[in-house]
mmCIF file of C-alpha atoms and ligand atoms in Angstrom:
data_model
loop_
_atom_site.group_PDB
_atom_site.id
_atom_site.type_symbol
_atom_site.label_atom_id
_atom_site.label_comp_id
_atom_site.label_asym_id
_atom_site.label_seq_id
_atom_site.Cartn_x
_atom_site.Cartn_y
_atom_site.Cartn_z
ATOM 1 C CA UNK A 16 -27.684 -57.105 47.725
ATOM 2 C CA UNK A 17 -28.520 -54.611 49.704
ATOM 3 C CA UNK A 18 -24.918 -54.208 51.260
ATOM 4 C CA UNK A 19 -23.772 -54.101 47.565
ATOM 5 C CA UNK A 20 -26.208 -50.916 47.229
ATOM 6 C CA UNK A 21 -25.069 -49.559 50.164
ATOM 7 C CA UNK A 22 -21.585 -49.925 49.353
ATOM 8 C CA UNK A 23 -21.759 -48.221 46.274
ATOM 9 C CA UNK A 24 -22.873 -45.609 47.671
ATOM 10 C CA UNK A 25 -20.069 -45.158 50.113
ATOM 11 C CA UNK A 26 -17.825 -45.428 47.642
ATOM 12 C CA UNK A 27 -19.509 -42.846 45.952
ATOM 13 C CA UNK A 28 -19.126 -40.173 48.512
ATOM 14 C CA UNK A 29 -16.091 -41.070 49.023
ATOM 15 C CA UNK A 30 -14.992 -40.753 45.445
ATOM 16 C CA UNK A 31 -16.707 -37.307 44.612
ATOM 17 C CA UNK A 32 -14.799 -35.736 47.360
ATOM 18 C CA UNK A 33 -12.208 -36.235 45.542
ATOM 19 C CA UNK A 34 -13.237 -34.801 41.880
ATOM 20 C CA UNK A 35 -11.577 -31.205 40.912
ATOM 21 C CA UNK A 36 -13.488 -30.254 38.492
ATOM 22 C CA UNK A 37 -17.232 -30.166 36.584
ATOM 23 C CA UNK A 38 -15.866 -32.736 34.012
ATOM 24 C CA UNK A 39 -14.399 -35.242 36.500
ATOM 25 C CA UNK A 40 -17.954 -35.229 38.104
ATOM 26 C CA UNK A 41 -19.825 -36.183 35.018
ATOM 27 C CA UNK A 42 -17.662 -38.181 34.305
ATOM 28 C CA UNK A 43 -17.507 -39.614 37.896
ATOM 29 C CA UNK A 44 -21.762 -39.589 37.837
ATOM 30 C CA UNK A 45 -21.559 -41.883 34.229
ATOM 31 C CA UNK A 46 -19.381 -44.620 35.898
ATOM 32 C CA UNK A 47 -22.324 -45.249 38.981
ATOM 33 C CA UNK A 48 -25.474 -44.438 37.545
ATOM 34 C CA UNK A 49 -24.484 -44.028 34.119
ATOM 35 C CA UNK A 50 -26.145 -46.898 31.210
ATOM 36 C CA UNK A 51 -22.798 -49.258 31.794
ATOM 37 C CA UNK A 52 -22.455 -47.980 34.900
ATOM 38 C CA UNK A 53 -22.056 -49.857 38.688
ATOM 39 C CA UNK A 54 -25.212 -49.534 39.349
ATOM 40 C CA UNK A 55 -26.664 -51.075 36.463
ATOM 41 C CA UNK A 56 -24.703 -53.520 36.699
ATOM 42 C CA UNK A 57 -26.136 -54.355 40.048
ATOM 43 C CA UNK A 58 -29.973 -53.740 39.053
ATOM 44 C CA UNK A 59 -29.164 -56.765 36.659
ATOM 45 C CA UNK A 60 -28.655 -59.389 39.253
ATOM 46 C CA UNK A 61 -32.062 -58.319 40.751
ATOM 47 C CA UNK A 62 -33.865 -60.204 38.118
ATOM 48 C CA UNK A 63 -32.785 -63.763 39.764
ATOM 49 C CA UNK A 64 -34.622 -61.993 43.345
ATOM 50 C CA UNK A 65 -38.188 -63.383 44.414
ATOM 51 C CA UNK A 66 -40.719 -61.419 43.978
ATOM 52 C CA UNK A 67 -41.432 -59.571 47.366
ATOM 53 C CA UNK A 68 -37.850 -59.055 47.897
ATOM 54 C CA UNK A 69 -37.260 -57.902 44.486
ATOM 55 C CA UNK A 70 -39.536 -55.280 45.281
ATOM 56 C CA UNK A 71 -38.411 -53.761 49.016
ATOM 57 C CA UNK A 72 -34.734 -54.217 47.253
ATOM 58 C CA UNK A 73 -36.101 -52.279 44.152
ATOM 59 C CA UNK A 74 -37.116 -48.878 46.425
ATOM 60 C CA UNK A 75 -34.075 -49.406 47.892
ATOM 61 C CA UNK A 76 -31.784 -49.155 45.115
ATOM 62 C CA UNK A 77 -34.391 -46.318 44.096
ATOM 63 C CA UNK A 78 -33.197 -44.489 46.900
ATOM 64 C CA UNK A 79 -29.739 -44.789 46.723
ATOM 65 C CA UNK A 80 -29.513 -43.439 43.203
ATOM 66 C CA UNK A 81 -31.801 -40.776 44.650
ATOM 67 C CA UNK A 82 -29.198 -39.860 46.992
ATOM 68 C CA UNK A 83 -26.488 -40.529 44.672
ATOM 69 C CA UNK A 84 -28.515 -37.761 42.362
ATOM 70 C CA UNK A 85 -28.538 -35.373 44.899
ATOM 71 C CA UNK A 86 -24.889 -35.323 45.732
ATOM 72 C CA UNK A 87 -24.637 -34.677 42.738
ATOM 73 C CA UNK A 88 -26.160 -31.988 42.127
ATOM 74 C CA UNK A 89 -24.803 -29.996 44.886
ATOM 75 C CA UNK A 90 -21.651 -30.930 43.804
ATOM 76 C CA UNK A 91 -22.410 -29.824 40.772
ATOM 77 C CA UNK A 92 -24.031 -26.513 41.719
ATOM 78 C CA UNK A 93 -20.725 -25.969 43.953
ATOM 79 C CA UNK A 94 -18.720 -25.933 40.758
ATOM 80 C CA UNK A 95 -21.337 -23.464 38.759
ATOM 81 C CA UNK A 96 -21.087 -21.038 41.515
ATOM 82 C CA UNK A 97 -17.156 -21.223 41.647
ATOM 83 C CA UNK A 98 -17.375 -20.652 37.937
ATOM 84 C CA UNK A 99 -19.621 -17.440 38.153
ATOM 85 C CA UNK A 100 -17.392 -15.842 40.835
ATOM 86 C CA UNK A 101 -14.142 -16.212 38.941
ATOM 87 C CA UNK A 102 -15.891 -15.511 35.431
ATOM 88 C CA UNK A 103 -15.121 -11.555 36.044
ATOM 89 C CA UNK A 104 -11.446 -12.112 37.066
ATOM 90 C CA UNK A 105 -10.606 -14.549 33.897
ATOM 91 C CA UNK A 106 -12.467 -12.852 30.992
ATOM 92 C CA UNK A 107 -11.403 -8.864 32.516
ATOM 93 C CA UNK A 108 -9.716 -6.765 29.638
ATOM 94 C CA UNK A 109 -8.441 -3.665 30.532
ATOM 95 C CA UNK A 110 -10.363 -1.456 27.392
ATOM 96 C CA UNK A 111 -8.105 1.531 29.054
ATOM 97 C CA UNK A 112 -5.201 -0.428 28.132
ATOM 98 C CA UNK A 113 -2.646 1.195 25.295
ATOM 99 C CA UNK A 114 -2.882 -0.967 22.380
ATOM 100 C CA UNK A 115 0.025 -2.973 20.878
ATOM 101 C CA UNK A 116 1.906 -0.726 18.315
ATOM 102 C CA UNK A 117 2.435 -2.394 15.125
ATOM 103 C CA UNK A 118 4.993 -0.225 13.907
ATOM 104 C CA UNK A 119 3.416 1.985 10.742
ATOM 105 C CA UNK A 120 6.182 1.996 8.044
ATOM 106 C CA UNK A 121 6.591 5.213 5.878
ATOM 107 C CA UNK A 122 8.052 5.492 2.264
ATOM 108 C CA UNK A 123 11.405 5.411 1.396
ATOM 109 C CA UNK A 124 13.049 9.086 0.686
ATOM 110 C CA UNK A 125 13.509 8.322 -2.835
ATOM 111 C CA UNK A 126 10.215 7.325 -3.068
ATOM 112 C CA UNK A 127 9.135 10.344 -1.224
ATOM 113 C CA UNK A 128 10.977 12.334 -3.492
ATOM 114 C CA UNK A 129 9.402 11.094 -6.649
ATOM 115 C CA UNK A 130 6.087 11.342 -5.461
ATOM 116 C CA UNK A 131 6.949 15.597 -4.534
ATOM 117 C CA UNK A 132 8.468 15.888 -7.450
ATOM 118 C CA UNK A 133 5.059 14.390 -9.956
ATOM 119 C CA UNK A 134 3.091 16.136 -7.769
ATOM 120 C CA UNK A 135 5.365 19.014 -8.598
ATOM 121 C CA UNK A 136 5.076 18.903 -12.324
ATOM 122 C CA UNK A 137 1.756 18.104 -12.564
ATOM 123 C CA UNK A 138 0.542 21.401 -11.075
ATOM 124 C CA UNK A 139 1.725 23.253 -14.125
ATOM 125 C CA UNK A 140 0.038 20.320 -16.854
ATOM 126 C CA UNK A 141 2.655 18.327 -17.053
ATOM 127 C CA UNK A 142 1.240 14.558 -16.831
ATOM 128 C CA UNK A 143 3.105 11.225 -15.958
ATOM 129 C CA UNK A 144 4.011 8.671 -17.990
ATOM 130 C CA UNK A 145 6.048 5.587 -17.979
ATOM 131 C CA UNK A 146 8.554 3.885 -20.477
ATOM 132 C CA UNK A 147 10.020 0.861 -20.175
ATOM 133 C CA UNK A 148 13.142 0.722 -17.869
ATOM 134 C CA UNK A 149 14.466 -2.180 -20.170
ATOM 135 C CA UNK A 150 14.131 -1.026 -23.749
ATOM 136 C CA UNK A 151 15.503 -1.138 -27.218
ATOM 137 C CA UNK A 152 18.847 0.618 -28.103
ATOM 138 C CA UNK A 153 16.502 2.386 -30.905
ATOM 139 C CA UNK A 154 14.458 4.500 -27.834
ATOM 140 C CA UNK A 155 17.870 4.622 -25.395
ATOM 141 C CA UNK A 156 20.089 6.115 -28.075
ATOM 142 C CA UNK A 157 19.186 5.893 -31.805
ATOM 143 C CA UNK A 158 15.926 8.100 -32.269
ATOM 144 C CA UNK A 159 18.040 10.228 -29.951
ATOM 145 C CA UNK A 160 20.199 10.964 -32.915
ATOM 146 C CA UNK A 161 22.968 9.041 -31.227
ATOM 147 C CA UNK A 162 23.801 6.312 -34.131
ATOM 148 C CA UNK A 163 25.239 3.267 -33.917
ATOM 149 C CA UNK A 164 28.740 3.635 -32.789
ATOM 150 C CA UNK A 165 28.529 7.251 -32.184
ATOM 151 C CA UNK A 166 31.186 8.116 -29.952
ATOM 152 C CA UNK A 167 28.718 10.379 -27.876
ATOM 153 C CA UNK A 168 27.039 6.661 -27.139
ATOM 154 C CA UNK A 169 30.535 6.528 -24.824
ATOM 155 C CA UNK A 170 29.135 8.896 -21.936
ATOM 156 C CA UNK A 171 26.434 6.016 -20.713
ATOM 157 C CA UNK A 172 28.218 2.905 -19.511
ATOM 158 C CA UNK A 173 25.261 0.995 -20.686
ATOM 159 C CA UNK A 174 23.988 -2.600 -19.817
ATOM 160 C CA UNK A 175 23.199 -4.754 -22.806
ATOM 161 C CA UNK A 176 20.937 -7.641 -22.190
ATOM 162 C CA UNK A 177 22.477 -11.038 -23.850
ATOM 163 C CA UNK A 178 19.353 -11.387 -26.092
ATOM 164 C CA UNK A 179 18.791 -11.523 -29.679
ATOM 165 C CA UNK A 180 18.670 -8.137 -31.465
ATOM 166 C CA UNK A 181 15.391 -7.210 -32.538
ATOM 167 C CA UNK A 182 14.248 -4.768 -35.447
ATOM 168 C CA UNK A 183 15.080 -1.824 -32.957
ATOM 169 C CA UNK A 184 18.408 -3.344 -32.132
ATOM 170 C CA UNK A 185 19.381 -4.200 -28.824
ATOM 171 C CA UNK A 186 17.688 -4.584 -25.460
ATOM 172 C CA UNK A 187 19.358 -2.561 -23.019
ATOM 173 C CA UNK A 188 19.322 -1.335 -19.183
ATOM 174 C CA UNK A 189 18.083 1.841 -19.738
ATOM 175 C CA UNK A 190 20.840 4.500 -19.317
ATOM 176 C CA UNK A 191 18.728 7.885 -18.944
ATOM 177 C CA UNK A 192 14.874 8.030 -19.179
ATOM 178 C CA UNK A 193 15.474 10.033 -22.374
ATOM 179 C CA UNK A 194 13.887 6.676 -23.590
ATOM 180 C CA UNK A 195 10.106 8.151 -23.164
ATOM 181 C CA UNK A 196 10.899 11.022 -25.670
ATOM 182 C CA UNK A 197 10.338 9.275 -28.852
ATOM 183 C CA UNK A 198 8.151 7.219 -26.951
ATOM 184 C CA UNK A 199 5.684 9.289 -25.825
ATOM 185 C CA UNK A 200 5.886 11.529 -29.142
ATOM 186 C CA UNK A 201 4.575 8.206 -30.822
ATOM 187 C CA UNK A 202 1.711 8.090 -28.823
ATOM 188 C CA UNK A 203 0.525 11.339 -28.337
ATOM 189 C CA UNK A 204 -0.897 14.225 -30.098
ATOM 190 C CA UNK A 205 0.520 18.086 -29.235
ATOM 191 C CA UNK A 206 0.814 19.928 -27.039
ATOM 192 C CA UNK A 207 2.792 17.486 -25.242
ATOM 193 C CA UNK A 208 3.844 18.138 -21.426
ATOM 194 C CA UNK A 209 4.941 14.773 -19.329
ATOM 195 C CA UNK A 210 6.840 13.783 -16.698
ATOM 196 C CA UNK A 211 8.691 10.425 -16.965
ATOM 197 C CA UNK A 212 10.352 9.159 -13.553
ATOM 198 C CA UNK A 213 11.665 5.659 -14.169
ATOM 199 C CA UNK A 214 15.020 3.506 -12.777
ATOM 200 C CA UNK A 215 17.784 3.940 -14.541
ATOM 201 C CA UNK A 216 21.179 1.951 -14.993
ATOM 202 C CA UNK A 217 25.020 2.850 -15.336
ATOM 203 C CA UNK A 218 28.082 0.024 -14.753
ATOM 204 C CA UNK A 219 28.659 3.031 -12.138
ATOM 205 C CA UNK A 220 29.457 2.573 -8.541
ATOM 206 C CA UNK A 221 31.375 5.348 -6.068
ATOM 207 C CA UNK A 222 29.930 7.688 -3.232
ATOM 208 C CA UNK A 223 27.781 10.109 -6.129
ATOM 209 C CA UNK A 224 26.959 6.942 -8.019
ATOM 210 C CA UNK A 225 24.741 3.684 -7.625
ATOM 211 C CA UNK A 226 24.466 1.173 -10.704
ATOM 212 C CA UNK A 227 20.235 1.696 -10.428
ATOM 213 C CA UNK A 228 19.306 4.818 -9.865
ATOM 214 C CA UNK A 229 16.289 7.294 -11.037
ATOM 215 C CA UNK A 230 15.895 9.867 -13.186
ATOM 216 C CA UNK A 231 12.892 12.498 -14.307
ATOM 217 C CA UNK A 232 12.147 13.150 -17.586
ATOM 218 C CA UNK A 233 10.232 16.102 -18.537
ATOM 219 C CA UNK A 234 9.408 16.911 -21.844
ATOM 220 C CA UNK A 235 7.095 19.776 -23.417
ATOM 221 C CA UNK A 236 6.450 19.701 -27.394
ATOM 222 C CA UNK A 237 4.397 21.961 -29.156
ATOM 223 C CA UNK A 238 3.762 25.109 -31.246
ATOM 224 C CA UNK A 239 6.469 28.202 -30.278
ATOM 225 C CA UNK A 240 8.322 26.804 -27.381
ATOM 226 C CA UNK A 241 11.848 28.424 -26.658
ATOM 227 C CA UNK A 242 14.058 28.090 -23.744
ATOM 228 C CA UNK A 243 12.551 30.970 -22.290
ATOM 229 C CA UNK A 244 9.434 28.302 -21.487
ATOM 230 C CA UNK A 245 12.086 25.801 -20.289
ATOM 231 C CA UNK A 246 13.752 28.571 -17.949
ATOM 232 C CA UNK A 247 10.726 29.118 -16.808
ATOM 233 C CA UNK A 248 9.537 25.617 -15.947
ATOM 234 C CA UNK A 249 12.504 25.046 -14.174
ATOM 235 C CA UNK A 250 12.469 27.767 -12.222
ATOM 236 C CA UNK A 251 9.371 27.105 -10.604
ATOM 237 C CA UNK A 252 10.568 23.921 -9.612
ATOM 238 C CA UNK A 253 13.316 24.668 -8.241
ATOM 239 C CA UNK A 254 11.563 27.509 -6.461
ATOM 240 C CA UNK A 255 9.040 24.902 -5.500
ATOM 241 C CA UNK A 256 11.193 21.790 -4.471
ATOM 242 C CA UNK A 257 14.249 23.563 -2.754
ATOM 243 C CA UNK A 258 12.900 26.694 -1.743
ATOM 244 C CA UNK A 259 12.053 30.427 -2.796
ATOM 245 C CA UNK A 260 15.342 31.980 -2.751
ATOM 246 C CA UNK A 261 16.646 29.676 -5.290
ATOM 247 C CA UNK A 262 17.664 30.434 -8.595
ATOM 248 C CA UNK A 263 18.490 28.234 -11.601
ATOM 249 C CA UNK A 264 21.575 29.074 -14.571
ATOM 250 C CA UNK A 265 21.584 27.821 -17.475
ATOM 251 C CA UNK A 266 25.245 26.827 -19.039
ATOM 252 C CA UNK A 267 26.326 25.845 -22.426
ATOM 253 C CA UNK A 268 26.625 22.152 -23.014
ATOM 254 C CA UNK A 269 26.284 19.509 -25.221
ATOM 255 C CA UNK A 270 24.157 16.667 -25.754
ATOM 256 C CA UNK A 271 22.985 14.860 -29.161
ATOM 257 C CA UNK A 272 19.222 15.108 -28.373
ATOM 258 C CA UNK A 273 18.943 18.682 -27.423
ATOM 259 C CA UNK A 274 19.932 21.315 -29.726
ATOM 260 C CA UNK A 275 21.297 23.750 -27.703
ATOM 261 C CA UNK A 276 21.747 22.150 -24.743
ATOM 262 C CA UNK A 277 22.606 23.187 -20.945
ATOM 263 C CA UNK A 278 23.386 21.838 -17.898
ATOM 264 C CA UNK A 279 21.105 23.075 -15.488
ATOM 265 C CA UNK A 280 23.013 24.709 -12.061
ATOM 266 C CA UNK A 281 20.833 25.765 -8.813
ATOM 267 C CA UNK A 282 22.313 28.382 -6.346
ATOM 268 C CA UNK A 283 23.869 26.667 -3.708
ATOM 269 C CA UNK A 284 21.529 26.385 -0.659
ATOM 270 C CA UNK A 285 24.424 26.448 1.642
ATOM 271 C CA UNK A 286 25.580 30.002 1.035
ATOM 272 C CA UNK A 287 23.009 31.418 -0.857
ATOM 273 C CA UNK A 288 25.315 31.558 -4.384
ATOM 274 C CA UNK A 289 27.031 34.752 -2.355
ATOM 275 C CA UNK A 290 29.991 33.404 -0.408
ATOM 276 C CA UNK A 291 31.156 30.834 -2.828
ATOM 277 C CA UNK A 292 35.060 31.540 -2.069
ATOM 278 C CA UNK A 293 34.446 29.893 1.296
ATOM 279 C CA UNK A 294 31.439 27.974 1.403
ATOM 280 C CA UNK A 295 32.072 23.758 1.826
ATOM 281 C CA UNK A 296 29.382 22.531 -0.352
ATOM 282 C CA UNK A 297 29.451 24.360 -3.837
ATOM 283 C CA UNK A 298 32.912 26.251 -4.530
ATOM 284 C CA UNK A 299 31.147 28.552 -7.101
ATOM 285 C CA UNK A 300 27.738 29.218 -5.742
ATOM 286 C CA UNK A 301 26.429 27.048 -7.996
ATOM 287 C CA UNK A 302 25.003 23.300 -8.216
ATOM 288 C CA UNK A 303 24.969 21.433 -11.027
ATOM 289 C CA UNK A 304 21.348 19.489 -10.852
ATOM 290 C CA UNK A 305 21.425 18.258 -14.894
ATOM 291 C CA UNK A 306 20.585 18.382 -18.389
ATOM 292 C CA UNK A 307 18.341 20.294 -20.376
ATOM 293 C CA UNK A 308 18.067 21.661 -24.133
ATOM 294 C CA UNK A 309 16.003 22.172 -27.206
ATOM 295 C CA UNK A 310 14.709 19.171 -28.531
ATOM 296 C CA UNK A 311 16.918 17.907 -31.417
ATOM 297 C CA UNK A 312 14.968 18.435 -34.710
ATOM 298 C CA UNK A 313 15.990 14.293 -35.386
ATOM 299 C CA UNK A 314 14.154 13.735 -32.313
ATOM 300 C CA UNK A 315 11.200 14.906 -33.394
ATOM 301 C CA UNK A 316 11.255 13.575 -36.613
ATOM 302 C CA UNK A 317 12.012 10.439 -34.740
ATOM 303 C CA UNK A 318 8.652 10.588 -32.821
ATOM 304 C CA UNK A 319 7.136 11.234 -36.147
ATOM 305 C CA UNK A 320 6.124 15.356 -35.814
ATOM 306 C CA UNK A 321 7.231 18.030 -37.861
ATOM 307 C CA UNK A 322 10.461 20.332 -36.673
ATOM 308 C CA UNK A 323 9.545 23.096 -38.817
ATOM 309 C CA UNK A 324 5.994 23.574 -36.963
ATOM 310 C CA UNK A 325 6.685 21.831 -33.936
ATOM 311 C CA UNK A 326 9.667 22.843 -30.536
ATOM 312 C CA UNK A 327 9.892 21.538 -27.590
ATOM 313 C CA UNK A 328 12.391 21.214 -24.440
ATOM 314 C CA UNK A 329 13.322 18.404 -22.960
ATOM 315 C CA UNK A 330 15.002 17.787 -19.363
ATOM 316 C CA UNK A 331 16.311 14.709 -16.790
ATOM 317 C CA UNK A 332 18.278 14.491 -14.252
ATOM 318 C CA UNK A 333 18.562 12.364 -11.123
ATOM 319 C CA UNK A 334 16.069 11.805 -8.374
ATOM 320 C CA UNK A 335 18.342 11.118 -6.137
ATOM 321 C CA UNK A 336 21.088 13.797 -6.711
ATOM 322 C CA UNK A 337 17.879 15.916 -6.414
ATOM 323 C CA UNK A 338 16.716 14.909 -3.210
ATOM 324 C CA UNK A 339 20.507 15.185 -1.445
ATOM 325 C CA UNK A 340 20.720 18.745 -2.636
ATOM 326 C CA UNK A 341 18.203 19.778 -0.892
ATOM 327 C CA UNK A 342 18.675 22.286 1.975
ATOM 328 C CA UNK A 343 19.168 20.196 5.269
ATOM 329 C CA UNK A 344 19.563 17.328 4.221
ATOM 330 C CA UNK A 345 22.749 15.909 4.911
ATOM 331 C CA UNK A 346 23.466 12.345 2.694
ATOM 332 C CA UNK A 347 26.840 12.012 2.195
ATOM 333 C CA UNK A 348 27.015 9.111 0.061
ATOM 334 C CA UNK A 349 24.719 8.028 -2.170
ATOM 335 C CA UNK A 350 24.495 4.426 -1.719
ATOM 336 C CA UNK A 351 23.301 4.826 2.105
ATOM 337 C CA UNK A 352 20.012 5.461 0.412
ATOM 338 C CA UNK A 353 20.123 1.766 -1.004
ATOM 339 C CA UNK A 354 21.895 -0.434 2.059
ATOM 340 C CA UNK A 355 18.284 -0.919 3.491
ATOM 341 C CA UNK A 356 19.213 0.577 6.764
ATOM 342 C CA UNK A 357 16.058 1.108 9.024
ATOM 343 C CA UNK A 358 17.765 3.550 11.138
ATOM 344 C CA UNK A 359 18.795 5.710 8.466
ATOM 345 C CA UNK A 360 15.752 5.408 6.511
ATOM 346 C CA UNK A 361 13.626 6.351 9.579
ATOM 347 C CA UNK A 362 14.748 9.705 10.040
ATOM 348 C CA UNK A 363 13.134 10.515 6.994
HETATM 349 N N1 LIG B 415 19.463 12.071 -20.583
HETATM 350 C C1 LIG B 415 20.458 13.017 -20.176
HETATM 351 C C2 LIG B 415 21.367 12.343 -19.136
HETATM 352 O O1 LIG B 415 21.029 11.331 -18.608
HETATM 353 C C3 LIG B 415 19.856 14.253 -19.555
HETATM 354 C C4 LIG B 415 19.038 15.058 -20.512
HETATM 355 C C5 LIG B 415 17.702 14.834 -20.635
HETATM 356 C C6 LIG B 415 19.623 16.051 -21.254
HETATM 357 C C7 LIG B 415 16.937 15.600 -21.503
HETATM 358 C C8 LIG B 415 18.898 16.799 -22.134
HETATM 359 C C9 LIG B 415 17.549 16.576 -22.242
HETATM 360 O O2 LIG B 415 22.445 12.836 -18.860
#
């Protein structure tokens, strides 16, 4: 018995030489001393022992786990201390360190654009709205005095959703964002200023054209308003969006909504509206940004006022022709703006 005790011990120390880590000792410690372990095991056969002996092998065994216990625990305490010294070296973080750049993201230009261009218009009381960007042919054309099968209707390549007609007639892509005239004449009181920037869609596709697009709307009704107010409004803008040197003209056009009408030019940036014989990017010192007028007495009978009290202007024209005319920046084709291209889009 007592050669068993002694045994186990031995092969004890031999054993925990052997153990690599704090885990491996425990678990080492459970398999002698533990409640199934060896040396239970042993203590068991003690019971059959006479008395006397069972008692001088008793202190025995005592002692060996004693001894067992204590190689143990400098084992143990070895693997504490080797803990504590490498603690510093595995949990170190360098707080100097740069952190990891996650790459902030900016707007896209166009978006960038129509957020100048609110901002832009609202200094001067004109406040944003929004109509639908798929509406009924009634807002897109009709209450624009453009009637059904007008031949005017012609200059909008227009998307018709396949869906039954309605009371307003068709559901369509909208064309323009002439759409929130009538619209927002319905739902509010004069003096009416807004601004109206919304998508727009044309079956339209070359290096000035993309099949979705955006246009601004603006759109001033009330008491006395002449062009003079409209000449005025878009002079600051342009003034305010492309610079203080430039100047807007006003020429003679024609639209069914706007009574008279104009297309809207802006001195060429380029060569100031001066050299136009030999300057690349205008030919006539001019730019032609869009269209503009009087509002169309129909229209505002359409949106339910009265023509003979109430005038008003109305203008729209492309966000994105907008933003390419402006000085330095050099987009050659329109549709680069929409191919998703990081490494155009991040020079903006
Ligand atoms: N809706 C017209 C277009 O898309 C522009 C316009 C708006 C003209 C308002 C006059 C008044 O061409």
């Amino acid at each position: 018995m007592k050669n068993d005790l002694e045994e186990l011990k031995n092969d004890f120390l031999k054993l925990v030489k052997e153990v690599g880590d704090r885990a491996q000792l425990e678990e080492l410690k459970n398999e002698f001393l533990g409640r199934k372990g060896k040396m239970k095991g042993l203590m068991k056969d003690m019971a059959s022992l006479a008395n006397e002996e069972r008692k001088v092998i008793g202190a025995f065994a005592n002692e060996i786990k004693e001894s067992i216990e204590s190689v143990f625990g400098e084992h143990e305490e070895r693997f504490a201390a080797e803990e504590e010294s490498t603690r510093a070296e595995r949990e170190w973080v360098d707080i100097s360190e740069p952190g990891r750049f996650e790459g902030a993201g900016h707007l896209h230009p166009v978006s960038q654009a129509i957020g100048e261009i609110t901002d832009i218009f609202a200094r001067v009381g004109f406040t944003a709205v929004r109509a639908p960007e798929i509406d009924w042919d009634y807002y897109a054309f009709e209450s624009l005095n453009l009637p059904k099968d007008h031949p005017a209707r012609d200059d909008w390549e227009t998307f018709f959703v396949d869906a039954p007609e309605g009371k307003k007639g068709k559901i369509v892509l909208t064309p323009h964002t002439s759409n929130s005239q009538v619209r927002t004449m319905e739902t509010q009181e004069p003096p009416i200023r807004m601004i109206n920037i919304g998508r727009c869609y044309r079956r339209q596709i070359d290096i000035t054209h993309v099949p979705m697009f955006h246009q601004f709307e603006g759109l001033m009704i009330d008491k006395g308003v002449s062009v003079t107010h409209l000449k005025g409004v878009l002079d600051y803008f342009a003034k305010t969006y492309f610079g203080p040197d430039r100047r807007t003209r006003l020429r003679p056009h024609h639209f069914r909504f706007t009574e008279p009408s104009f297309e809207v030019d802006i001195s060429c940036g380029a060569c100031g509206g001066e050299e136009h014989e030999n300057c690349r990017v205008c030919k006539a010192g001019w730019l032609e940004l869009g269209g503009a007028g009087m509002v169309h007495p129909n229209v505002i009978k359409a949106g339910g006022l009265d023509p003979d009290v109430y005038s008003g202007f109305a203008f729209g024209w492309g966000v994105e022709r907008t933003l390419m005319m402006r000085s330095g920046i050099k987009i050659g084709d329109i549709r680069t703006l929409y191919k998703n291209d990081l490494r155009f889009v991040k020079q903006f």
